[in-house]
Amino acid sequence: MTNPLGSGRIAGEGTDLAFTDPLTGLGNLRRFFDKVDRLIVERADDPAPFAVGILDLDGFKPINDLFGRRAGDDILQQVAMRLRASMDPHSTVARVGADEFAFLCPLVFSEEAARERALMLIEILSAPYDVGDRTARLSASAGCSLFYSGEERTETLVSKAETALYHAKRSGRGKVVVYTREMEEAAKRTTRLEQALRRAVAAGEVEPHFQPIVDLKSRRIIGFETLARWSDRDLGFVPPDVFIPLAEERGIIGPLAQLVLRKATETARHWPDELFLSFNLSPSQLVDQNTAQQVLAILERTGFDPRRLEIEITESGLMTDPASAEKIVDDLRAFGIRVSLDDFGTGQSSLGRLRDFHFDKLKIDRAFVSSILDDKPSEHIIRAILAMCEGLGMEVVAEGIEEEAQARRLIQFGCGGGQGYLFGKPRDADATMGYLRDAYLATAVRRTA
Ligand code: C2E
Ligand code: MG
Ligand code: MG
C-alpha cells in the first residue's frame, strides 16, 4: 500500500501500522498519546510549558453526504496534507477521530500563542477543496490546553483540550477556545446535572405542566401546551431552558420526551374531548427516525386520540436535516396529528420554509407580543404574519400575552389564538383539572344566566 501523502513511510510496516491512520498517513491517537507522554517525561525538569490542541471539522458530515464518501475521504486527505505542511519541525499532527485531528506544539509556551497557532490552522483549512470538478469549503473549531506542571498526565491534557473544543463548538463555527479552570468547574456542574437528570428520567420524576391556549375573542380554552418541569432533590428546580438543551446534547431527550408525553396524554385523556394537547419536539428528535413510531406507540398505549395532539417544532429543528424532519412530520400527520411552527419570528423565519413545509398553525414568539403596544415595527411584523397565515390557511397563536391591552390589540389585528400568563401559567395535572372545572362551570353559568 502506498502512503497517500507520499511521505515515503510505508503504512503497512509492522508496528508502524498500529500507530498510523491508514487513510491520511498521519499518526493516530496512539501515536499522539505516545508523543505527548514522551514530551511530558522530557519536560520533567524543565519549566517550559507546551500546548496540545484538538481540531474538529465543522459540518463535515453534510459534505460527506452531499459529495459521497470517496470525496469525503479525499477531503480528509487534503486536510491532513495541509495540516502536516503547516507544522514546524518540532510539532506533530495526528488524526484522532473521523474528522478530528490533534496537534502537539512543544514550542508554544502561552495560551495566546496556542490560540494564534490554532487560528492559523483553521485559516489554512478554510481555503476551498477540490472535489472532482467541484469545490467544497470547510471550517474547523479547536480546543487547546497547556502543560504547566510535571504532575499533569496526557489523558488530562487531552481531556482539557476536548472540554475547550466543546466550548468552541458551542459558540459557533471556526472558533478557538483555550482551556481555563472555570471551564473545568462548569464541566463538572454539567456532569452533575446530567447524572441527576438521567436518574430523574429513569425514576419518572420529570412532570408535565400544562399552560392554557385560548380563543382570544371568546376566551374559551381550546387546548394546553405541555411544558416539562423538573425539581431535583439536591439541585432544586431546574428550568427547562437548562435541562432540555442538556438532554439534547447528552442523548437523554428521547427517554425524557417519552416520559413526559406518556404522563401528559394520560392526564389529557380525562379532559373534555374538544381540547387539544400540544407537545414540543426537540431538534434532535427530528433527525431520529424512531420518533414518529415512539410517539404513536405512546398514544396507542395511553389511548389518546392522535387527532387531539399537536406537535410544536421550531425552525432550528427543521434545519439540521429537513428531509428527515419532513418524513417524521408526514408519518405523524398521517395519523391526524397536527403540526405547529413554534417561536416564529426569532429564528430564521424563512418564508421559503413556510412555502415548502405545511404547518397547521404558527405561534408568534413572545418577543413580538411583549412589545406590540409600544413598538411600531413589532406591530407591523405581527400584522404581516397574520395576513400571511390567513393566506396560507394557518391558524395563529400569539405567545406570552401578559396584559389585557395586548390581547385586545391582537384581536383587533385578527389574531385567533392566545397563550400567556394573562390566561394562565403552566400548572400541574391536578391544578389544571381544577382550572378546567372552574372554566367549564363559569361557561355553564353564563349559558344558563
Ligand atoms: P416554548 O415551547 O416556546 O414554551 C413557551 C414558554 O414561554 C414556556 O417557558 C412558558 O412557561 C413561557 N411563557 C408562557 N406564557 C408566558 C408569559 O405570558 N410570559 C412569560 N414571560 N413567559 C411565558 P418554559 O416552560 O420555561 O419552557 C421554555 C422552553 O423549553 C419551551 O419554549 C420549549 O422550547 C422548551 N420545553 C419545555 N418543555 C419541553 C418538552 O417537554 N420538550 C421539549 N422538547 N422542549 C420543552
Ligand atoms: Mg412550545
Ligand atoms: Mg414557543
Coordinates of C-alpha atoms and ligand atoms in Angstrom, one line a residue:
M1 CA 0.0 0.0 0.0
T2 CA 1.4 3.4 -0.8
N3 CA 1.0 6.3 1.6
P4 CA -1.5 8.7 0.1
L5 CA 0.6 11.6 1.4
G6 CA 3.7 10.3 -0.3
S7 CA 5.9 10.9 2.7
G8 CA 7.9 7.8 1.9
R9 CA 6.8 5.9 5.0
I10 CA 5.1 2.6 4.2
A11 CA 2.0 2.4 6.3
G12 CA 1.8 -1.4 6.2
E13 CA 5.0 -1.8 8.1
G14 CA 4.8 -4.0 11.2
T15 CA 4.4 -1.9 14.4
D16 CA 4.0 1.4 12.4
L17 CA 0.6 0.3 11.3
A18 CA -0.7 0.3 14.8
F19 CA 0.4 4.0 15.1
T20 CA -0.7 5.2 11.7
D21 CA -4.0 6.3 10.3
P22 CA -4.3 4.4 7.1
L23 CA -6.4 7.0 5.3
T24 CA -4.2 10.0 5.8
G25 CA -0.8 8.5 6.7
L26 CA -0.8 10.7 9.8
G27 CA -0.1 9.3 13.2
N28 CA -3.2 8.0 15.0
L29 CA -4.4 8.6 18.6
R30 CA -1.9 6.1 20.0
R31 CA 1.0 7.8 18.3
F32 CA -0.3 11.1 19.6
F33 CA -0.5 9.9 23.2
D34 CA 2.9 8.4 22.9
K35 CA 4.4 11.7 21.7
V36 CA 2.8 13.6 24.5
D37 CA 3.9 11.0 27.1
R38 CA 7.4 11.4 25.9
L39 CA 7.4 15.2 25.9
I40 CA 6.0 15.1 29.5
V41 CA 8.9 13.0 30.6
E42 CA 11.4 15.3 28.7
R43 CA 9.9 18.3 30.4
A44 CA 10.1 16.8 33.9
D45 CA 12.9 19.1 34.9
D46 CA 12.2 21.9 32.5
P47 CA 9.6 24.5 33.5
A48 CA 8.7 25.4 29.8
P49 CA 5.0 24.8 29.1
F50 CA 3.8 23.3 25.8
A51 CA 0.4 23.1 24.0
V52 CA -1.8 20.4 22.7
G53 CA -4.9 21.0 20.6
I54 CA -7.8 19.2 19.1
L55 CA -9.3 20.4 15.9
D56 CA -12.7 19.3 14.7
L57 CA -14.1 19.9 11.2
D58 CA -17.4 21.8 11.2
G59 CA -20.1 20.3 9.2
F60 CA -18.0 17.5 7.7
K61 CA -20.9 15.0 7.7
P62 CA -23.2 17.0 5.4
I63 CA -20.3 17.3 3.0
N64 CA -19.8 13.6 3.1
D65 CA -23.5 13.1 2.4
L66 CA -23.5 15.6 -0.3
F67 CA -20.4 14.7 -2.2
G68 CA -20.2 11.0 -1.3
R69 CA -17.8 9.0 0.9
R70 CA -15.0 8.8 -1.6
A71 CA -14.9 12.6 -1.9
G72 CA -15.2 12.8 1.9
D73 CA -12.1 10.7 2.2
D74 CA -10.3 12.8 -0.4
I75 CA -11.1 15.9 1.6
L76 CA -9.7 14.3 4.8
Q77 CA -6.5 13.6 2.9
Q78 CA -6.3 17.2 1.7
V79 CA -6.9 18.4 5.3
A80 CA -4.2 16.1 6.6
M81 CA -1.8 17.3 3.9
R82 CA -2.4 21.0 4.8
L83 CA -2.0 20.4 8.5
R84 CA 1.2 18.4 8.1
A85 CA 2.6 21.1 5.8
S86 CA 1.8 23.8 8.4
M87 CA 3.6 22.1 11.3
D88 CA 7.0 23.4 12.3
P89 CA 9.7 20.7 12.6
H90 CA 9.1 20.2 16.3
S91 CA 5.3 19.9 16.1
T92 CA 3.2 16.9 15.4
V93 CA -0.3 16.4 14.0
A94 CA -2.3 13.2 14.2
R95 CA -5.8 12.0 13.1
V96 CA -7.6 11.0 16.2
G97 CA -11.2 10.7 15.1
A98 CA -13.3 10.6 11.9
D99 CA -12.9 14.3 11.4
E100 CA -10.8 15.2 14.4
F101 CA -7.1 16.0 14.4
A102 CA -4.8 16.6 17.3
F103 CA -1.7 18.7 17.4
L104 CA 1.2 19.0 19.8
C105 CA 3.4 22.1 19.8
P106 CA 6.4 21.8 22.1
L107 CA 7.5 25.4 21.4
V108 CA 4.2 27.1 22.2
F109 CA 4.6 28.5 25.7
S110 CA 1.5 30.6 26.3
E111 CA -2.3 30.5 25.9
E112 CA -2.2 33.4 23.5
A113 CA 0.4 31.6 21.3
A114 CA -1.7 28.4 21.4
R115 CA -4.8 30.4 20.3
E116 CA -2.8 32.0 17.4
R117 CA -1.5 28.7 16.2
A118 CA -4.9 27.1 16.2
L119 CA -6.4 30.1 14.4
M120 CA -3.7 29.8 11.8
L121 CA -4.6 26.1 11.3
I122 CA -8.3 26.9 11.0
E123 CA -7.5 29.6 8.4
I124 CA -5.4 27.2 6.4
L125 CA -8.3 24.7 6.4
S126 CA -10.8 27.2 5.3
A127 CA -9.4 27.6 1.7
P128 CA -11.6 25.7 -0.8
Y129 CA -11.1 21.9 -1.5
D130 CA -11.1 20.4 -5.0
V131 CA -13.6 17.6 -5.2
G132 CA -13.6 16.4 -8.8
D133 CA -14.7 19.3 -10.8
R134 CA -16.4 20.9 -7.8
T135 CA -15.1 22.7 -4.8
A136 CA -16.1 22.4 -1.2
R137 CA -15.5 24.7 1.8
L138 CA -15.0 23.6 5.4
S139 CA -14.4 25.4 8.6
A140 CA -12.9 23.9 11.8
S141 CA -13.1 24.6 15.5
A142 CA -10.3 23.9 18.0
G143 CA -9.7 23.5 21.7
C144 CA -6.3 23.8 23.3
S145 CA -4.8 23.1 26.7
L146 CA -1.3 23.9 28.1
F147 CA 1.0 21.7 30.0
Y148 CA 2.4 23.6 33.0
S149 CA 3.4 21.0 35.6
G150 CA 5.1 17.6 35.6
E151 CA 2.1 16.2 37.5
E152 CA -0.2 16.6 34.5
R153 CA -0.9 13.4 32.6
T154 CA -1.5 13.0 28.9
E155 CA -5.1 11.9 29.4
T156 CA -6.0 15.0 31.5
L157 CA -4.2 17.4 29.0
V158 CA -6.2 15.9 26.1
S159 CA -9.4 15.8 28.0
K160 CA -9.0 19.5 28.9
A161 CA -8.4 20.3 25.2
E162 CA -11.6 18.3 24.5
T163 CA -13.5 20.4 27.0
A164 CA -12.2 23.5 25.4
L165 CA -13.2 22.2 22.0
Y166 CA -16.7 21.5 23.3
H167 CA -17.0 25.2 24.3
A168 CA -15.6 26.3 21.0
K169 CA -18.2 24.2 19.1
R170 CA -21.0 25.6 21.2
S171 CA -20.0 29.2 20.4
G172 CA -20.2 28.7 16.7
R173 CA -18.1 27.7 13.8
G174 CA -14.4 28.4 13.3
K175 CA -13.8 29.2 17.0
V176 CA -10.8 28.5 19.2
V177 CA -11.0 28.1 22.9
V178 CA -8.1 27.6 25.3
Y179 CA -8.9 25.6 28.4
T180 CA -9.4 27.5 31.7
R181 CA -10.1 26.4 35.3
E182 CA -13.7 27.9 35.2
M183 CA -14.4 25.6 32.3
E184 CA -13.5 22.6 34.4
E185 CA -15.9 23.8 37.1
A186 CA -18.6 24.3 34.5
A187 CA -18.0 20.9 33.0
K188 CA -18.3 19.3 36.5
R189 CA -21.5 21.1 37.2
T190 CA -22.9 20.0 33.8
T191 CA -21.9 16.4 34.5
R192 CA -23.6 16.5 37.9
L193 CA -26.7 17.9 36.3
E194 CA -26.6 15.3 33.6
Q195 CA -26.3 12.5 36.1
A196 CA -29.2 13.9 38.2
L197 CA -31.3 14.2 35.1
R198 CA -30.6 10.6 33.9
R199 CA -31.6 9.4 37.4
A200 CA -34.8 11.6 37.4
V201 CA -35.8 10.3 33.9
A202 CA -35.3 6.7 34.9
A203 CA -37.3 7.3 38.1
G204 CA -40.1 9.0 36.2
E205 CA -39.6 12.3 38.1
V206 CA -40.0 14.8 35.2
E207 CA -43.5 16.1 35.2
P208 CA -45.7 17.7 32.5
H209 CA -47.3 21.0 33.4
F210 CA -50.0 22.5 31.2
Q211 CA -50.5 26.0 30.0
P212 CA -53.9 27.0 28.5
I213 CA -54.3 28.2 25.0
V214 CA -57.5 30.2 24.4
D215 CA -59.6 31.5 21.6
L216 CA -58.8 35.2 22.1
K217 CA -62.3 36.6 21.3
S218 CA -64.4 34.3 23.4
R219 CA -61.6 33.4 25.9
R220 CA -62.7 29.8 25.6
I221 CA -60.0 27.3 26.3
I222 CA -59.1 25.4 23.2
G223 CA -56.1 23.4 24.4
F224 CA -53.0 23.2 26.5
E225 CA -49.3 23.2 25.8
T226 CA -47.2 20.6 27.7
L227 CA -44.2 22.1 29.4
A228 CA -41.7 19.8 31.2
R229 CA -40.9 20.5 34.8
W230 CA -38.1 19.0 36.9
S231 CA -37.2 19.6 40.5
D232 CA -34.2 17.6 41.8
R233 CA -33.9 16.6 45.4
D234 CA -30.4 18.2 45.8
L235 CA -30.3 20.7 42.9
G236 CA -33.8 22.1 43.4
F237 CA -35.9 23.5 40.5
V238 CA -34.0 23.3 37.2
P239 CA -35.6 25.4 34.4
P240 CA -36.4 23.7 31.1
D241 CA -34.2 26.2 29.3
V242 CA -31.4 24.5 31.1
F243 CA -32.3 20.8 31.2
I244 CA -33.9 20.4 27.7
P245 CA -30.8 21.6 25.8
L246 CA -28.7 19.4 28.2
A247 CA -30.9 16.4 27.5
E248 CA -30.5 17.1 23.8
E249 CA -26.7 17.3 24.0
R250 CA -26.3 14.2 26.1
G251 CA -28.7 12.0 24.3
I252 CA -31.4 11.9 27.1
I253 CA -34.1 13.7 25.2
G254 CA -35.7 10.6 23.7
P255 CA -36.5 8.9 27.0
L256 CA -37.3 12.2 28.6
A257 CA -39.8 13.2 25.9
Q258 CA -41.4 9.7 26.0
L259 CA -41.9 10.0 29.8
V260 CA -43.4 13.5 29.6
L261 CA -45.6 12.6 26.6
R262 CA -46.9 9.5 28.3
K263 CA -47.8 11.3 31.5
A264 CA -49.3 14.2 29.6
T265 CA -51.5 12.1 27.4
E266 CA -52.6 10.0 30.5
T267 CA -53.7 13.3 32.0
A268 CA -55.2 14.9 28.9
R269 CA -57.3 11.8 28.2
H270 CA -59.6 12.9 31.0
W271 CA -60.1 16.4 29.7
P272 CA -63.1 17.3 27.5
D273 CA -62.7 15.8 24.0
E274 CA -62.6 19.1 22.2
L275 CA -59.4 20.2 23.9
F276 CA -56.1 19.6 22.2
L277 CA -52.8 18.9 23.8
S278 CA -49.6 20.3 22.3
F279 CA -46.2 18.9 22.8
N280 CA -42.7 20.3 21.9
L281 CA -40.4 18.2 19.8
S282 CA -36.7 18.9 20.1
P283 CA -34.4 19.4 17.0
S284 CA -32.6 16.1 17.7
Q285 CA -35.9 14.2 17.8
L286 CA -36.5 15.4 14.2
V287 CA -33.3 13.7 13.0
D288 CA -34.2 10.4 14.8
Q289 CA -36.4 8.3 12.5
N290 CA -37.7 6.4 15.6
T291 CA -39.5 9.5 16.8
A292 CA -42.8 9.1 14.9
Q293 CA -43.1 5.4 15.9
Q294 CA -42.4 6.2 19.5
V295 CA -45.0 9.0 19.7
L296 CA -47.6 6.8 18.1
A297 CA -46.8 3.9 20.4
I298 CA -47.4 6.1 23.4
L299 CA -50.7 7.4 22.1
E300 CA -51.7 3.8 21.4
R301 CA -50.8 2.8 24.9
T302 CA -52.4 5.7 26.7
G303 CA -55.5 5.6 24.4
F304 CA -55.1 9.3 23.5
D305 CA -56.7 10.2 20.1
P306 CA -53.9 11.4 17.8
R307 CA -56.3 13.9 16.3
R308 CA -56.1 15.8 19.6
L309 CA -52.4 16.0 19.6
E310 CA -50.3 18.9 18.1
I311 CA -46.6 18.9 17.9
E312 CA -44.6 22.1 18.1
I313 CA -41.4 22.3 16.2
T314 CA -39.0 25.3 15.8
E315 CA -37.3 26.3 12.6
S316 CA -33.9 25.2 14.0
G317 CA -35.5 21.8 14.4
L318 CA -36.1 21.7 10.7
M319 CA -32.7 23.0 9.6
T320 CA -30.4 20.1 10.6
D321 CA -31.9 17.6 8.3
P322 CA -35.1 18.9 6.5
A323 CA -35.7 15.6 4.7
S324 CA -35.7 13.6 7.9
A325 CA -37.9 16.2 9.7
E326 CA -40.4 16.1 6.8
K327 CA -40.6 12.3 6.9
I328 CA -41.3 12.3 10.6
V329 CA -43.9 15.0 10.3
D330 CA -45.6 13.2 7.4
D331 CA -45.7 10.0 9.4
L332 CA -47.3 11.8 12.3
R333 CA -49.7 13.7 10.1
A334 CA -50.9 10.5 8.5
F335 CA -52.4 9.7 11.9
G336 CA -54.1 13.0 12.2
I337 CA -51.5 14.7 14.4
R338 CA -51.3 18.4 13.7
V339 CA -48.1 20.4 13.4
S340 CA -47.3 23.9 14.5
L341 CA -44.3 26.1 14.0
D342 CA -43.1 27.4 17.4
D343 CA -41.4 30.7 18.3
F344 CA -41.9 32.2 14.9
G345 CA -40.0 35.4 14.3
T346 CA -37.0 34.8 16.4
G347 CA -35.0 32.2 14.3
Q348 CA -34.5 32.3 10.6
S349 CA -38.2 32.9 9.9
S350 CA -37.7 31.7 6.4
L351 CA -40.6 32.3 4.1
G352 CA -39.3 29.6 1.8
R353 CA -39.8 27.1 4.6
L354 CA -43.4 28.2 5.0
R355 CA -44.0 27.6 1.3
D356 CA -42.3 24.1 1.2
F357 CA -43.5 22.8 4.5
H358 CA -47.1 22.6 5.5
F359 CA -47.9 23.8 9.1
D360 CA -51.3 23.7 10.6
K361 CA -50.5 26.5 13.0
L362 CA -48.0 29.2 13.7
K363 CA -47.0 30.5 17.1
I364 CA -45.8 34.1 17.2
D365 CA -42.9 34.5 19.6
R366 CA -43.4 36.3 22.9
A367 CA -40.7 38.8 21.9
F368 CA -43.1 40.5 19.4
V369 CA -46.2 40.2 21.6
S370 CA -44.5 41.8 24.6
S371 CA -43.6 44.9 22.5
I372 CA -46.8 45.1 20.5
L373 CA -48.2 48.1 22.4
D374 CA -45.2 50.4 22.2
D375 CA -43.2 49.4 19.3
K376 CA -44.4 50.1 15.7
P377 CA -42.1 47.7 14.0
S378 CA -43.4 44.8 16.2
E379 CA -47.0 45.8 15.4
H380 CA -46.3 45.8 11.6
I381 CA -44.5 42.5 11.8
I382 CA -47.4 40.9 13.7
R383 CA -49.9 42.2 11.2
A384 CA -47.8 40.9 8.3
I385 CA -47.5 37.5 9.9
L386 CA -51.3 37.4 10.5
A387 CA -52.0 38.3 6.8
M388 CA -49.6 35.7 5.6
C389 CA -51.1 33.0 7.8
E390 CA -54.6 33.8 6.6
G391 CA -53.4 33.5 3.0
L392 CA -51.7 30.2 3.8
G393 CA -54.7 28.8 5.7
M394 CA -52.7 28.5 9.0
E395 CA -54.1 29.1 12.4
V396 CA -52.2 31.5 14.7
V397 CA -51.5 31.6 18.4
A398 CA -49.7 34.6 19.9
E399 CA -47.4 33.5 22.8
G400 CA -46.6 35.3 26.0
I401 CA -49.7 37.6 26.4
E402 CA -49.5 39.1 29.8
E403 CA -51.7 42.2 29.6
E404 CA -55.3 42.7 28.6
A405 CA -54.4 45.6 26.3
Q406 CA -52.1 43.2 24.3
A407 CA -54.9 40.7 23.9
R408 CA -57.3 43.5 22.7
R409 CA -54.7 44.7 20.2
L410 CA -54.2 41.2 18.9
I411 CA -57.9 40.6 18.5
Q412 CA -58.1 43.9 16.6
F413 CA -55.5 42.7 14.2
G414 CA -57.4 39.4 13.7
C415 CA -55.3 37.0 15.7
G416 CA -57.3 33.9 16.6
G417 CA -55.5 32.2 19.5
G418 CA -53.6 33.3 22.5
Q419 CA -51.4 31.9 25.3
G420 CA -49.7 33.6 28.2
Y421 CA -49.8 34.4 31.9
L422 CA -53.0 36.6 31.3
F423 CA -54.9 33.4 30.7
G424 CA -53.0 31.1 33.0
K425 CA -49.5 30.0 33.9
P426 CA -48.3 26.4 33.4
R427 CA -49.8 24.2 36.1
D428 CA -49.5 20.6 37.1
A429 CA -52.1 17.9 36.3
D430 CA -54.3 18.4 39.4
A431 CA -54.3 22.2 39.2
T432 CA -55.1 22.0 35.5
M433 CA -58.1 19.8 36.3
G434 CA -59.3 22.4 38.8
Y435 CA -58.7 25.2 36.3
L436 CA -60.8 23.3 33.7
R437 CA -63.6 22.7 36.2
D438 CA -63.8 26.4 37.1
A439 CA -63.7 27.4 33.5
Y440 CA -66.4 25.0 32.4
L441 CA -68.5 25.9 35.4
A442 CA -68.3 29.5 34.5
T443 CA -69.3 28.8 30.9
A444 CA -72.3 26.8 32.1
V445 CA -73.3 29.6 34.5
R446 CA -73.0 32.1 31.7
R447 CA -75.2 29.9 29.4
T448 CA -77.9 29.4 31.9
A449 CA -77.9 33.1 33.1
Ligands
C2E1 P1 -41.8 27.3 24.3 O1 -42.3 26.0 23.7 O2 -41.8 28.5 23.5 O3 -42.8 27.5 25.6 C1 -43.3 28.7 26.0 C2 -42.5 29.2 27.1 O4 -43.0 30.6 27.4 C3 -42.7 28.4 28.4 O5 -41.5 28.5 29.1 C4 -43.8 29.2 29.1 O6 -43.8 29.0 30.5 C5 -43.4 30.6 28.8 N1 -44.5 31.6 28.9 C6 -45.8 31.3 28.5 N2 -46.5 32.4 28.7 C7 -45.7 33.4 29.2 C8 -45.9 34.8 29.5 O7 -47.0 35.3 29.5 N3 -44.8 35.4 30.0 C9 -43.6 34.9 30.0 N4 -42.6 35.6 30.5 N5 -43.4 33.6 29.7 C10 -44.4 32.8 29.3 P2 -40.8 27.3 29.8 O8 -41.9 26.4 30.4 O9 -39.7 27.8 30.7 O10 -40.2 26.5 28.6 C11 -39.1 27.0 27.9 C12 -38.9 26.2 26.6 O11 -38.4 24.9 27.0 C13 -40.1 26.0 25.8 O12 -40.4 27.1 25.0 C14 -39.7 24.8 25.0 O13 -38.9 25.2 23.9 C15 -38.8 24.0 26.0 N6 -39.6 22.9 26.5 C16 -40.4 22.9 27.7 N7 -40.9 21.6 27.8 C17 -40.4 20.9 26.8 C18 -40.6 19.5 26.5 O14 -41.3 18.7 27.1 N8 -39.9 19.1 25.3 C19 -39.2 19.9 24.6 N9 -38.5 19.4 23.5 N10 -39.0 21.2 24.9 C20 -39.6 21.7 26.0
MG2 MG -43.7 25.5 22.5
MG3 MG -42.9 29.0 21.9

